[in-house]
Coordinates of C-alpha atoms in Angstrom, one line a residue:
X1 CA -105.2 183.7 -122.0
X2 CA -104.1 180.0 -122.4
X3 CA -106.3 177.3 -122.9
X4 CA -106.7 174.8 -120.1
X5 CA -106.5 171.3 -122.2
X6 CA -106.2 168.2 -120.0
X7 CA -103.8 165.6 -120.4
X8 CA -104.6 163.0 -123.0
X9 CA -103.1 159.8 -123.1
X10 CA -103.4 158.4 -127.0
X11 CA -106.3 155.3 -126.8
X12 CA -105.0 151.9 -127.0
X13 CA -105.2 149.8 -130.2
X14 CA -108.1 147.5 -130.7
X15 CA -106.6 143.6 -130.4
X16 CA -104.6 143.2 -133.9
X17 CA -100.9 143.0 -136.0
X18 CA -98.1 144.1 -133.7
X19 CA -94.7 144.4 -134.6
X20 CA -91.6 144.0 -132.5
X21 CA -88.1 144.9 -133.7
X22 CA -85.0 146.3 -131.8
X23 CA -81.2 145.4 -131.6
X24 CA -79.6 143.2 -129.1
X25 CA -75.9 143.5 -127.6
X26 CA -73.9 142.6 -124.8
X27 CA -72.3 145.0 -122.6
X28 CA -68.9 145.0 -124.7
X29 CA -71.7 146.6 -127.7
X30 CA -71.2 143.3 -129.7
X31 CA -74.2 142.5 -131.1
X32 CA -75.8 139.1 -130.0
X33 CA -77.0 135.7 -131.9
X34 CA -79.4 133.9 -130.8
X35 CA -80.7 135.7 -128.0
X36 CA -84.4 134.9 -127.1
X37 CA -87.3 137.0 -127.4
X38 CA -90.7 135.6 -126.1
X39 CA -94.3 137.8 -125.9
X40 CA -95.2 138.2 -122.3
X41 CA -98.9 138.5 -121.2
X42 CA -100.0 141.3 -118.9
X43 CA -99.6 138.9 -115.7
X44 CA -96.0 138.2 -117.0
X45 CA -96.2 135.1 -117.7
X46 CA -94.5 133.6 -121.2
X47 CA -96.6 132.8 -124.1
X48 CA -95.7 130.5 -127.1
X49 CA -95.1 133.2 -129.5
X50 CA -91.3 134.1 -129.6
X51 CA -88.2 134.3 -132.4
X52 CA -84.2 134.8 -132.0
X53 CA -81.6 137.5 -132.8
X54 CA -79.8 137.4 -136.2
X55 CA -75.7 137.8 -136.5
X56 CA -76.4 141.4 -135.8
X57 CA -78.0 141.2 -133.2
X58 CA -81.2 142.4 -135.1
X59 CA -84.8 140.6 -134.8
X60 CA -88.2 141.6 -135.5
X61 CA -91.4 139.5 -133.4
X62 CA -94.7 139.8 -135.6
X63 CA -97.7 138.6 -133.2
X64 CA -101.5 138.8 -133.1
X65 CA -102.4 140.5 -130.0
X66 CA -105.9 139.2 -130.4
X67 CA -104.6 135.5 -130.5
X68 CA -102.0 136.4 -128.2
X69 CA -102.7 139.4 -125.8
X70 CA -99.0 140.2 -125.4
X71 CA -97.8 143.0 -123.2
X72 CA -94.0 142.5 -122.6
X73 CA -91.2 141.0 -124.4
X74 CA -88.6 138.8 -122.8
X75 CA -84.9 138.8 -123.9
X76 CA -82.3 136.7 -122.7
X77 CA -79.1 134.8 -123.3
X78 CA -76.7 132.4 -121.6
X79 CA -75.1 134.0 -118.8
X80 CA -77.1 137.6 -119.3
X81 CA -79.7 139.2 -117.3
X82 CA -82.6 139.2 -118.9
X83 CA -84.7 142.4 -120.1
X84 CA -88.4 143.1 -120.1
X85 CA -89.5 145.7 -122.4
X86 CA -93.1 147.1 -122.7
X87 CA -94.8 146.8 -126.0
X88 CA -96.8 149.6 -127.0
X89 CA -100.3 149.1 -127.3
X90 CA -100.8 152.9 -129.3
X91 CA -98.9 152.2 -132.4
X92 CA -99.1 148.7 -134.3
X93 CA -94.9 148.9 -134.4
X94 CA -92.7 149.2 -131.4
X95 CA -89.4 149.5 -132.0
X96 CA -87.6 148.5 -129.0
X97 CA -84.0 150.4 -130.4
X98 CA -80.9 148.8 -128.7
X99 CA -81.3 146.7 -125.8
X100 CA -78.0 146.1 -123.8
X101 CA -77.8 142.7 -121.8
X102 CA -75.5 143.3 -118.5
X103 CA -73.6 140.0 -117.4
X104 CA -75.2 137.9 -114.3
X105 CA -72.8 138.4 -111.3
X106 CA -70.9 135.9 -110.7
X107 CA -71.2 134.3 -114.7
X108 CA -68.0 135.6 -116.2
X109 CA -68.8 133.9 -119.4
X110 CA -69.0 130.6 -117.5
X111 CA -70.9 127.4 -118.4
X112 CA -70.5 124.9 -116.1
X113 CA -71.9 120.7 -116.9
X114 CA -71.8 118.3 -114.1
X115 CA -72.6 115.2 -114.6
X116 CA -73.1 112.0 -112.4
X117 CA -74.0 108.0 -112.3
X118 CA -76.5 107.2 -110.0
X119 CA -76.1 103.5 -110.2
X120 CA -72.7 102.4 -108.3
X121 CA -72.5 99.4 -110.5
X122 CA -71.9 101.6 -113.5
X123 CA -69.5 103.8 -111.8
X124 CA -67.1 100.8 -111.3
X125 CA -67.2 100.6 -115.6
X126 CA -65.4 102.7 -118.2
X127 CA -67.6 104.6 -119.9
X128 CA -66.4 103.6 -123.4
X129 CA -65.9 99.5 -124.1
X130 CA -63.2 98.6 -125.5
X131 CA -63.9 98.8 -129.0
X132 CA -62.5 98.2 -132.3
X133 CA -64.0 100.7 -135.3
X134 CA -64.7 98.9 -138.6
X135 CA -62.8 100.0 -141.5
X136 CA -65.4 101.8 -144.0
X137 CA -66.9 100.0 -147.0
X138 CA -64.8 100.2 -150.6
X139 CA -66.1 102.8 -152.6
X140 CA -68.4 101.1 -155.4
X141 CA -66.8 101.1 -158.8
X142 CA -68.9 103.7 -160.4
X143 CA -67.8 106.4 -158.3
X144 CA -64.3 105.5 -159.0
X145 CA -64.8 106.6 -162.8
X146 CA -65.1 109.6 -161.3
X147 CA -61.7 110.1 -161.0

């Protein structure tokens, strides 16, 4: 006869140390610097605890989940979709493995600045005056020794 044993779901962590890590790349699998990884709280709202993506993509986000009750993590990038990923609250680590950003539609690797003069008057101006650089100082004699 088998033994009837209910489900058990492993008992959350009292508030502490977490750690974060995982791998970030784009969906060409090159890895991505500088991408942005933020703690989210359980009503998904940001918190101030955050760090970025090394050259390989790689990070690791150490937090206090009794300072900062973290539940998610945010990651974005320019021109990505941004991914929120669950943070276990069993285990102190969570490692998040390889997290693939998918491009926004429409963002082709596009950055687009506009810019514009409110006041008319300015328009009418160049934006540089004409302007005549000044040639740089001699170099003082003791630095020609040097040489």
């Amino acid at each position: 006869m088998a033994e009837n044993t209910p489900n058990t779901t492993p008992a959350a962590l009292p508030p502490g140390k977490r750690t974060i890590t995982g791998v970030i790349y784009d969906d060409k699998r090159q890895p991505l610097l500088g991408a942005s990884i933020v703690a989210i709280d359980k009503n998904q709202k940001p918190t101030s605890v955050g760090t970025t993506s090394d050259s390989q993509g790689k990070f690791t986000l150490n937090l206090n989940t009794a300072q900062v009750p973290a539940e998610f993590v945010s990651i974005t990038n320019v021109s990505l979709k941004p991914a929120l990923k669950p943070i276990s609250t069993t285990t102190e680590k969570t490692d998040l493995g390889e997290v693939i950003l998918e491009p926004q539609p429409g963002e082709e690797g596009e950055v687009i600045i506009r810019a514009a003069r409110k006041n008319p008057a300015i328009a009418k101006t160049a934006i540089t005056p004409n302007f005549t650089p000044k040639p740089p100082p001699p170099i003082p004699p003791t630095y020609r020794d040097w040489e």
